[in-house]
Short mmCIF file of C-alpha atoms in Angstrom, two decimals:
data_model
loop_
_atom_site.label_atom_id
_atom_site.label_comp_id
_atom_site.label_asym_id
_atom_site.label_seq_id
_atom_site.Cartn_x
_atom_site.Cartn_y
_atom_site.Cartn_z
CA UNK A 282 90.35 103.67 100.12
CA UNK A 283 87.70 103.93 97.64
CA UNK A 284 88.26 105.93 94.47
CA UNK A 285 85.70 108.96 93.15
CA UNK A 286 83.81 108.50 89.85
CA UNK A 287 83.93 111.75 87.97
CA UNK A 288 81.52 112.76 84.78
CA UNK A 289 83.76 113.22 81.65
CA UNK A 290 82.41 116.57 80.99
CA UNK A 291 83.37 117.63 84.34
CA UNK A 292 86.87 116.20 84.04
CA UNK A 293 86.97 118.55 80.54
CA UNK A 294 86.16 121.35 82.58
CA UNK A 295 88.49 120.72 85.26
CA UNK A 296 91.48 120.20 82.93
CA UNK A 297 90.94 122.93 81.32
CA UNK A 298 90.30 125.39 83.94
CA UNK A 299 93.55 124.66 85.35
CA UNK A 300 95.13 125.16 82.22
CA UNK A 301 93.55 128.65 81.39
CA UNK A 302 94.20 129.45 85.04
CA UNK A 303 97.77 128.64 84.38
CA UNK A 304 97.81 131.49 81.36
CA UNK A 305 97.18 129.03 78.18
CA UNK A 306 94.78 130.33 75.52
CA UNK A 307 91.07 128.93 76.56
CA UNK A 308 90.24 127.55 73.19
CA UNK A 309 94.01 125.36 73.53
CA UNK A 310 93.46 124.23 77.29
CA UNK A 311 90.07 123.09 76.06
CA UNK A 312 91.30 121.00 73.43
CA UNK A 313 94.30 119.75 75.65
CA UNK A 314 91.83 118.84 78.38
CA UNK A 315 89.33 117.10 76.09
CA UNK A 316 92.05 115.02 74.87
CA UNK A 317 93.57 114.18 77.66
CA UNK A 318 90.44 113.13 79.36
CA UNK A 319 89.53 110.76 76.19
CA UNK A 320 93.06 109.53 76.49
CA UNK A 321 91.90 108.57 80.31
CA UNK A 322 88.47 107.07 79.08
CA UNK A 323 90.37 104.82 76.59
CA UNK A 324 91.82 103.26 79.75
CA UNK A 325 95.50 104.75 78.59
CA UNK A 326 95.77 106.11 82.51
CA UNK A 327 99.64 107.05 82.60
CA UNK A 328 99.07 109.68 79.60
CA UNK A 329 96.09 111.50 80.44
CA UNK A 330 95.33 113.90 83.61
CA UNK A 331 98.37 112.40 85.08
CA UNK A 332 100.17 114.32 82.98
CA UNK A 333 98.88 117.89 83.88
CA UNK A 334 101.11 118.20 86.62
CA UNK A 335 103.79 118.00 84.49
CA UNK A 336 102.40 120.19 81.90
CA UNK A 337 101.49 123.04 84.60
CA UNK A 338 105.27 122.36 85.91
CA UNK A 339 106.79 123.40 82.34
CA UNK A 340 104.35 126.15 82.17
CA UNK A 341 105.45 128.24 85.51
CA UNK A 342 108.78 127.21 83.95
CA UNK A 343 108.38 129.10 80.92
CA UNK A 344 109.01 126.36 78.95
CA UNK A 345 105.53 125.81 76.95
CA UNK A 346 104.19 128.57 74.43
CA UNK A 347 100.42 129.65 75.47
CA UNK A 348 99.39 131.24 72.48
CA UNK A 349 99.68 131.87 69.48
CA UNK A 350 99.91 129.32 66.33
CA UNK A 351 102.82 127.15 65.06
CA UNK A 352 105.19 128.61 61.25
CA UNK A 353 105.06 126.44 58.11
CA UNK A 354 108.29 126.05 57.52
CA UNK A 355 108.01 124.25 54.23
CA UNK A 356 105.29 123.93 52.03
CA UNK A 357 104.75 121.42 49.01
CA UNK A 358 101.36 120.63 49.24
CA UNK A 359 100.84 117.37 50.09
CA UNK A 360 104.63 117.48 52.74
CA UNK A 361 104.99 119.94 54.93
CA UNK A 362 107.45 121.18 57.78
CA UNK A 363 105.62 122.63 60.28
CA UNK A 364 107.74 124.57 63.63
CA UNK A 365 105.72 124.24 66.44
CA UNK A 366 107.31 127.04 68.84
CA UNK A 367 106.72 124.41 71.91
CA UNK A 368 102.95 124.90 71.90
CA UNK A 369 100.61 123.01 73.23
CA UNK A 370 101.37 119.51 71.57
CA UNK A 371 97.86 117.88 71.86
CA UNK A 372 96.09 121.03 70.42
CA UNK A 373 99.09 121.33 68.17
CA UNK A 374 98.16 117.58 66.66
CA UNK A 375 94.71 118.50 66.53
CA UNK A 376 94.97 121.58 64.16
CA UNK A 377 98.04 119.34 62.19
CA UNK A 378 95.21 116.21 61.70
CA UNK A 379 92.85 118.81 60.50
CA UNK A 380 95.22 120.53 58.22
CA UNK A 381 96.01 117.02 56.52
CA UNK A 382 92.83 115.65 56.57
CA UNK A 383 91.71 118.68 54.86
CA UNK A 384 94.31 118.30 52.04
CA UNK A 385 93.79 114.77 51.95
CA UNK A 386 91.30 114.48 49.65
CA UNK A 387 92.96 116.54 46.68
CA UNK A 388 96.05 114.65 47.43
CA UNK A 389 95.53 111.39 48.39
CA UNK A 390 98.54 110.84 51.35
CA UNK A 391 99.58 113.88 53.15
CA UNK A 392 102.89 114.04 55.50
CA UNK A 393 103.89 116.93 57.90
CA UNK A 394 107.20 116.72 59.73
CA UNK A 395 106.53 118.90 62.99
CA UNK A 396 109.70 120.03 64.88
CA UNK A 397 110.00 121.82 68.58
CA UNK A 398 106.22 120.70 69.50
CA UNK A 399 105.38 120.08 73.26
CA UNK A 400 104.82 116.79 74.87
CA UNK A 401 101.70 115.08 72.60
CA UNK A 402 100.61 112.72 74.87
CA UNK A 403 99.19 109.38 73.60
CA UNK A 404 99.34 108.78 69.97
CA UNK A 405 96.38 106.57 69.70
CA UNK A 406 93.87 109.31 71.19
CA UNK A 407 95.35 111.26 68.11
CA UNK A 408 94.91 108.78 65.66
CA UNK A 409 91.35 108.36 66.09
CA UNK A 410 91.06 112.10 65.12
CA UNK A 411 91.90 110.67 61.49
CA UNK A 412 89.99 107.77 62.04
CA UNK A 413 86.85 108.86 63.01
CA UNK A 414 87.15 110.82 59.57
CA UNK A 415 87.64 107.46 57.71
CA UNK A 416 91.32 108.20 57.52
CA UNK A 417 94.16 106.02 57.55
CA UNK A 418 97.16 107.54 60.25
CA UNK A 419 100.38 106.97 61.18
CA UNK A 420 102.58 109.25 63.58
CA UNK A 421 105.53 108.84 65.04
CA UNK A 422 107.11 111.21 67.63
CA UNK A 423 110.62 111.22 69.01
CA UNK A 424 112.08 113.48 72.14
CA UNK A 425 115.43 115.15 70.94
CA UNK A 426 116.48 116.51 74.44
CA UNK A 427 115.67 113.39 76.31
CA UNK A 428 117.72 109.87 76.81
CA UNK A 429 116.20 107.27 78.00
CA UNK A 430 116.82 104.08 75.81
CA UNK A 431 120.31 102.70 74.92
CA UNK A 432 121.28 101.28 71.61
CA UNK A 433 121.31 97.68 71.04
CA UNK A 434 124.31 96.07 73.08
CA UNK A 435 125.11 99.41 74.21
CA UNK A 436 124.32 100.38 78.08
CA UNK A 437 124.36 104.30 78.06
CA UNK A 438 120.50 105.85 76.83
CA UNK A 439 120.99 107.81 73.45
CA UNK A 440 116.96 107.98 72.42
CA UNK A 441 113.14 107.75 73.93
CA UNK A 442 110.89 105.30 73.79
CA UNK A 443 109.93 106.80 70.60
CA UNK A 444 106.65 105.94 69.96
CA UNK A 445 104.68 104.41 67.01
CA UNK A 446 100.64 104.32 66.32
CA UNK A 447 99.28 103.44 62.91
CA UNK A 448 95.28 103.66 63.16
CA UNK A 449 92.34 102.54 60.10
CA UNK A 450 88.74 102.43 60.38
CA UNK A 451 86.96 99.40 61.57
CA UNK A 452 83.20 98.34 61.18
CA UNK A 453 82.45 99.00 64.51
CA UNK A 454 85.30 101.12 66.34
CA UNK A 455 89.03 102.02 65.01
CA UNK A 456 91.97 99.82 64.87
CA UNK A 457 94.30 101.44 67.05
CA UNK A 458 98.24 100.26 67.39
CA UNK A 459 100.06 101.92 69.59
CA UNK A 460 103.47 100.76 70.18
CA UNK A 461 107.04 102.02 71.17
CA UNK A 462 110.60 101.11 70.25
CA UNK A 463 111.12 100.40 73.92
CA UNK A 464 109.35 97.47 75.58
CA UNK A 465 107.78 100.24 78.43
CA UNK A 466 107.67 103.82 78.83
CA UNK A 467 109.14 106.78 80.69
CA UNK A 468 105.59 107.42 81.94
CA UNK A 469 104.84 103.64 83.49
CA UNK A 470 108.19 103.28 85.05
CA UNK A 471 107.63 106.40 87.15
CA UNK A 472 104.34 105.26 88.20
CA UNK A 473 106.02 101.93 89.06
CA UNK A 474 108.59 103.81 91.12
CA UNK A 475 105.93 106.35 92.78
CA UNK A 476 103.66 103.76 93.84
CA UNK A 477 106.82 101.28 95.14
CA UNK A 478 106.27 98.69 92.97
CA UNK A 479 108.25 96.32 90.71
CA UNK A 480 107.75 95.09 87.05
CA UNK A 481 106.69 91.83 86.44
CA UNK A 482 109.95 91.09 84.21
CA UNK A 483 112.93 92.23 83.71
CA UNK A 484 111.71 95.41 81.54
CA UNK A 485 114.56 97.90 82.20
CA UNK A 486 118.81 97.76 82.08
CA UNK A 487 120.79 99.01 85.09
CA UNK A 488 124.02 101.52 84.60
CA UNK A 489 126.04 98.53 83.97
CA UNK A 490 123.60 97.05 81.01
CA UNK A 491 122.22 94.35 83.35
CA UNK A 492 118.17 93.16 83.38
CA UNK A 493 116.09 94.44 86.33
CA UNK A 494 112.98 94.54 87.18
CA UNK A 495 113.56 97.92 89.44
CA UNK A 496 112.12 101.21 88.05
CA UNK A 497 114.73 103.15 90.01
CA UNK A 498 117.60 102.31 87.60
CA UNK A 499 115.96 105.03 85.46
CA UNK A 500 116.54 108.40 87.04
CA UNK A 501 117.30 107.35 90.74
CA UNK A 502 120.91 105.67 90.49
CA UNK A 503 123.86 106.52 89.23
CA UNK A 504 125.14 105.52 86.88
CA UNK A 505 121.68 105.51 85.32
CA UNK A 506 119.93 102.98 83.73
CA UNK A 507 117.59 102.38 80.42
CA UNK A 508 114.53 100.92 79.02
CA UNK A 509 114.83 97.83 77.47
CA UNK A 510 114.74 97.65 73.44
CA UNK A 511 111.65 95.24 72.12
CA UNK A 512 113.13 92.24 71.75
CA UNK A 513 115.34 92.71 74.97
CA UNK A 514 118.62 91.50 75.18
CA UNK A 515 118.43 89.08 72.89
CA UNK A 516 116.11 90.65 70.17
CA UNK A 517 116.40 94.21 70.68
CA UNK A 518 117.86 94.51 67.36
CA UNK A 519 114.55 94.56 66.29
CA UNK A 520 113.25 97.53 68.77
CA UNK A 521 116.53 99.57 68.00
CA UNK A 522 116.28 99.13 63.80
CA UNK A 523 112.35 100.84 64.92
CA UNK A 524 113.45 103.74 66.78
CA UNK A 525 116.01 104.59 64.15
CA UNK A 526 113.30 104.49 61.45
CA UNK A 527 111.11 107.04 63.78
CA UNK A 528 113.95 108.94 64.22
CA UNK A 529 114.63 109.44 60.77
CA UNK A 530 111.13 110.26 60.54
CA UNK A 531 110.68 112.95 62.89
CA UNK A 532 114.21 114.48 63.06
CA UNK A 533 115.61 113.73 59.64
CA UNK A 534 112.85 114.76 57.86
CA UNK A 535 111.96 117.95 59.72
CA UNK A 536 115.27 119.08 60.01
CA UNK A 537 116.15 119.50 64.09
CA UNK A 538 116.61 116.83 66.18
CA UNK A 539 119.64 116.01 68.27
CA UNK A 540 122.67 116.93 66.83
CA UNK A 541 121.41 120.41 67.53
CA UNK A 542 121.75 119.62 71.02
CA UNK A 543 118.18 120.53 72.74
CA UNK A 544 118.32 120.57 76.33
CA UNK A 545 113.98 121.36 76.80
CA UNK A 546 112.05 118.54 77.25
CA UNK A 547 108.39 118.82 75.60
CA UNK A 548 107.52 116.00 73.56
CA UNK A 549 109.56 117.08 70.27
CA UNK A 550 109.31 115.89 67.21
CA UNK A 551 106.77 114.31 65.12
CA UNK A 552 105.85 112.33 62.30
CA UNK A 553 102.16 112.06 60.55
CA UNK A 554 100.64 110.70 57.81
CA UNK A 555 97.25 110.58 56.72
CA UNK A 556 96.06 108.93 53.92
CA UNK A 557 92.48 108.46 52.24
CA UNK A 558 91.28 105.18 51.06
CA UNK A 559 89.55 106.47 48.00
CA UNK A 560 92.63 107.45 46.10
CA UNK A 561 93.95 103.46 46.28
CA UNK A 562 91.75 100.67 45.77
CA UNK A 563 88.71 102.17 47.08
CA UNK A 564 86.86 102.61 50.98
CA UNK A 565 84.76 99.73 50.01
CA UNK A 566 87.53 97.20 49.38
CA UNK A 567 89.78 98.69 52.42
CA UNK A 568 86.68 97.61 54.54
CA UNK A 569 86.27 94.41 52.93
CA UNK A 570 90.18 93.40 53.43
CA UNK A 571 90.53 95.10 56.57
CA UNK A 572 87.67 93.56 57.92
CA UNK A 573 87.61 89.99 57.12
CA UNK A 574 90.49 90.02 58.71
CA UNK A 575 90.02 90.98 61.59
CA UNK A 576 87.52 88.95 61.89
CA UNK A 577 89.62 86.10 61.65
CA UNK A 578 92.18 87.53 64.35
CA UNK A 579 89.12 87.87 66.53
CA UNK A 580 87.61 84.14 65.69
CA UNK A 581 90.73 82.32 66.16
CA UNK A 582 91.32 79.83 68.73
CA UNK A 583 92.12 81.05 71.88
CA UNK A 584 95.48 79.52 73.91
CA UNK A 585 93.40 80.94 77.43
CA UNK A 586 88.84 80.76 76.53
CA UNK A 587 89.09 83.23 79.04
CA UNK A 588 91.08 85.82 76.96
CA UNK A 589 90.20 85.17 73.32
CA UNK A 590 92.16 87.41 70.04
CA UNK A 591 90.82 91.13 70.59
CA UNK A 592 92.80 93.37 67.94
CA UNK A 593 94.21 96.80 69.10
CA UNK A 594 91.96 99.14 69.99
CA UNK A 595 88.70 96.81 70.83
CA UNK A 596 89.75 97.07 74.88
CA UNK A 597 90.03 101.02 74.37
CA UNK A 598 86.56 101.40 72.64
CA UNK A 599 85.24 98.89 75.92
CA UNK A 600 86.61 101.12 78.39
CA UNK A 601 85.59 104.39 76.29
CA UNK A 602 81.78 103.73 76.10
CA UNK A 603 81.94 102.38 80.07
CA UNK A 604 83.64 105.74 80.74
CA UNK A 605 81.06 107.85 79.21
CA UNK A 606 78.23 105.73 81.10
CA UNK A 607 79.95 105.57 84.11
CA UNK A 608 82.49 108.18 84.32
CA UNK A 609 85.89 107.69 85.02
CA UNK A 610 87.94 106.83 88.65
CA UNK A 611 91.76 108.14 90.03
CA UNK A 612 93.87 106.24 91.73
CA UNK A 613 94.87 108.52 94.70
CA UNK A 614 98.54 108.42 93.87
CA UNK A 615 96.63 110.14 90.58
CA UNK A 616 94.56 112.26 92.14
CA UNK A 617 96.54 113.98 94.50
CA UNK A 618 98.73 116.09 92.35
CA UNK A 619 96.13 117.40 90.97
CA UNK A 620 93.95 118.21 93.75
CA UNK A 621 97.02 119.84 94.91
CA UNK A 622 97.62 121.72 91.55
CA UNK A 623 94.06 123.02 92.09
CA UNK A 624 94.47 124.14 95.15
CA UNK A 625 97.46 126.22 94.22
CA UNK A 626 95.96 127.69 91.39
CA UNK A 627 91.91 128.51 93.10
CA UNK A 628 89.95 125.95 90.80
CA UNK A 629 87.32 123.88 91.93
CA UNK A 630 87.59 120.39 92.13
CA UNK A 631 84.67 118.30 89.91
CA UNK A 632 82.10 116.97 92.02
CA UNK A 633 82.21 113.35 92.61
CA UNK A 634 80.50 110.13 93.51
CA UNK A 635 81.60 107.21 94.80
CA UNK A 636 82.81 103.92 92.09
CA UNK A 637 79.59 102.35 91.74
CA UNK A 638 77.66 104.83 93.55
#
């Protein structure tokens, strides 16, 4: 079957009118749906329209605030504590990056601890926010309510993947590191499991702690199963001492996390920093650094000449300029859910063209 090549600014307007359809504020469906869409673009498929389905699922639910604006908790000026009321969480990270970034430059770093936000979807869409303003990001984001990860030579999930991104400016496109305590997602093992499919190695843990390569062993056995730690079974030390730093991060410091027991899933907690150049050694001499070496990652000797040293985020800025050439194709097992989620709600699909049409 041959996929359908959609324009990106038809893709914005179909995310978003489902959305608004759905009863979120236009100006935050907008913003969700332009993320989400540059998430696809950056070639980051499991985390962009294939996760509208699940948003408009929480939202007939009741479980995702429409409108309205998140509380500042706490704050100090350069830290704050921001409660998020389950809004939106890619809007919510939007108007958070902007808050920092416009702080940033009296104070130099800036940290907000964001508590009770919505799912965020994929960090290193949102770090480009601050890196497109010649900001240095981190964020972090942890899922109180949701278990999915065991400890280190334990067998029963306590945590998330609990994601990591760290982003900087580059000469010609970001540096984008994206990168969870967990050595795949939530996300890509359903979309292994939907489509019938295995992983190529032994990724997850079964009920009884034992490597498989079967997606089911997450939510469609019992006991249940877990992701496997980075590192796997015999280095997942090393993925387990990272999720406890994130949560630490995003629970610790904004005060709710799980031993208050949350039983919503959204996305949760977060962690972000932002910090400006300028107030260190200077934007000229964080280029310089930064950039000579990456160019020595990128000029080293390949193992494969086929598949020399590309640094995080050179693939994503490939696939983003090809995608707003070109436009972007679903997968039908993509697709569908939301051709049927338009259907139920009376919004048009986006006219299409055939891949290479």
């Amino acid at each position: 079957m041959s996929e359908n090549r959609y324009a990106i600014v038809d893709l914005v307007a179909f995310g978003a009118g489902l959305l608004a359809q759905a009863g979120m504020e236009r100006e935050k469906a907008q913003r969700v749906a332009e993320l989400l869409v540059e998430t696809d673009a950056m070639g980051r498929r499991t985390h962009g329209l294939a996760l509208l389905p699940l948003y408009l699922s929480d939202i007939a639910k009741g479980s995702m605030t429409l409108e309205g604006s998140y509380e500042i908790v706490s704050d100090r000026g350069a830290a704050l504590v921001i409660d998020a009321r389950r809004l939106p969480g890619l809007w919510l990270m939007d108007q958070a990056i902007s808050l920092a970034a416009s702080r940033v430059a009296s104070h130099g770093v800036v940290s907000i601890a964001i508590r009770r936000s919505h799912h965020i979807g994929c960090l290193a869409t949102l770090t480009r926010l601050a890196t497109d303003r010649g900001l240095v990001a981190t964020i972090a984001n942890s899922e109180p309510s949701a278990k999915r990860v065991a400890p280190y030579g334990g067998k029963e999930a306590l945590f998330t993947p609990n994601p990591f991104a760290f982003g900087y400016p580059g000469q010609d496109h970001p540096v984008l590191v994206d990168i969870c305590a967990s050595i795949t997602t939530t996300s890509m093992t359903r979309t292994k499991h939907a489509l019938g499919e295995r992983f190529e190695h032994k990724w997850l843990l079964d009920g009884d702690g034992r490597a498989t390569d079967d997606p089911a062993v997450l939510e469609h056995t019992e006991p249940r199963g877990s992701l496997q730690l980075i590192g796997g079974q015999e280095y997942g030390h090393k993925g387990f001492g990272l999720a406890l730093m994130i949560e630490a991060l995003s629970q610790g410091l904004s005060g709710y996390g799980r031993a208050d027991k949350p039983v919503q899933w959204g996305g949760g907690n977060v962690f972000l920093q932002v910090l400006d150049p300028d107030f260190f050694a200077g934007r000229d001499e964080f280029q310089r650094q930064t950039g000579f070496f990456g160019d020595a990652c990128r000029a080293n000797p390949p193992v494969d000449p086929a598949r020399p040293v590309r640094l995080p985020g050179d693939e994503a800025a490939r696939l983003r300029r090809a995608a707003m050439r070109d436009g972007i194709a679903y997968a039908p097992v993509v697709w569908r859910p939301l051709a049927e989620a338009a259907k139920s709600l009376g919004v048009s699909l986006p006219a299409s063209r055939a891949a290479g049409g």
